[in-house]
Amino acid sequence: MATNLSIDPILLDKALELGGEKTKKATVNQALREFIVRREQERLLDLFGEFDWDDEFDYKRERTR
C-alpha cells in the first residue's frame, strides 16, 4: 500500500544509522515491527497478576501422561 508520510528527517536518519537497514522503507518497516512487538509485550505485562494460580498443580506429573 502506497502511503505518503511526513517523517522527521532527523529521526529517520538516526533510525537508519542505528538500525542498519539499507533503505528508508526497510527502516520504517523494521521500526513498525519493533513497535508492534513492544506493545504486545506491554499487554502481556498488564496481564501479570490477573490469573489465579493453582499451587497444587503438578506440571511434572502432567508431562508423564
XYZ file of C-alpha atoms in Angstrom:
65
model
C 0.000 0.000 0.000
C 1.490 3.292 -1.056
C 1.388 5.935 1.644
C 2.672 9.477 1.802
C 4.032 10.396 5.209
C 5.862 13.379 6.531
C 8.581 11.790 8.670
C 11.031 13.820 10.704
C 14.254 13.535 8.670
C 16.453 13.679 11.771
C 14.597 10.738 13.316
C 14.741 8.787 10.086
C 18.477 9.405 9.679
C 19.100 8.288 13.254
C 16.963 5.170 12.719
C 18.893 4.375 9.527
C 22.159 4.730 11.413
C 21.109 2.627 14.397
C 19.024 0.045 12.603
C 21.485 -0.956 9.965
C 18.862 -1.221 7.236
C 19.875 -0.146 3.742
C 16.739 1.747 2.750
C 14.313 4.137 4.356
C 11.455 1.766 3.541
C 13.186 -1.140 5.303
C 13.967 1.109 8.266
C 10.355 2.227 8.650
C 9.059 -1.338 8.285
C 11.505 -2.601 10.911
C 10.550 0.229 13.248
C 6.871 -0.657 12.862
C 7.560 -4.333 13.563
C 9.517 -3.439 16.693
C 6.762 -1.047 17.796
C 4.157 -3.800 17.455
C 6.264 -6.352 19.331
C 6.891 -3.880 22.140
C 3.199 -3.017 22.520
C 2.235 -6.699 22.526
C 4.807 -7.323 25.273
C 3.338 -4.464 27.299
C -0.119 -6.028 27.021
C 1.245 -9.297 28.371
C 2.824 -7.477 31.291
C -0.529 -5.839 32.023
C -1.985 -9.337 32.477
C 0.629 -10.222 35.087
C -1.144 -10.940 38.350
C -4.553 -11.249 36.692
C -4.637 -15.044 36.720
C -5.276 -17.286 39.691
C -2.572 -19.917 40.082
C -3.255 -23.383 41.448
C -0.436 -24.076 43.906
C -1.407 -27.769 43.942
C -0.911 -28.213 40.172
C 1.964 -30.598 39.457
C 3.225 -29.809 35.977
C 5.819 -32.584 36.145
C 3.125 -35.188 36.714
C 1.238 -33.826 33.685
C 4.286 -34.470 31.488
C 4.150 -38.206 32.111
C 0.675 -38.677 30.704
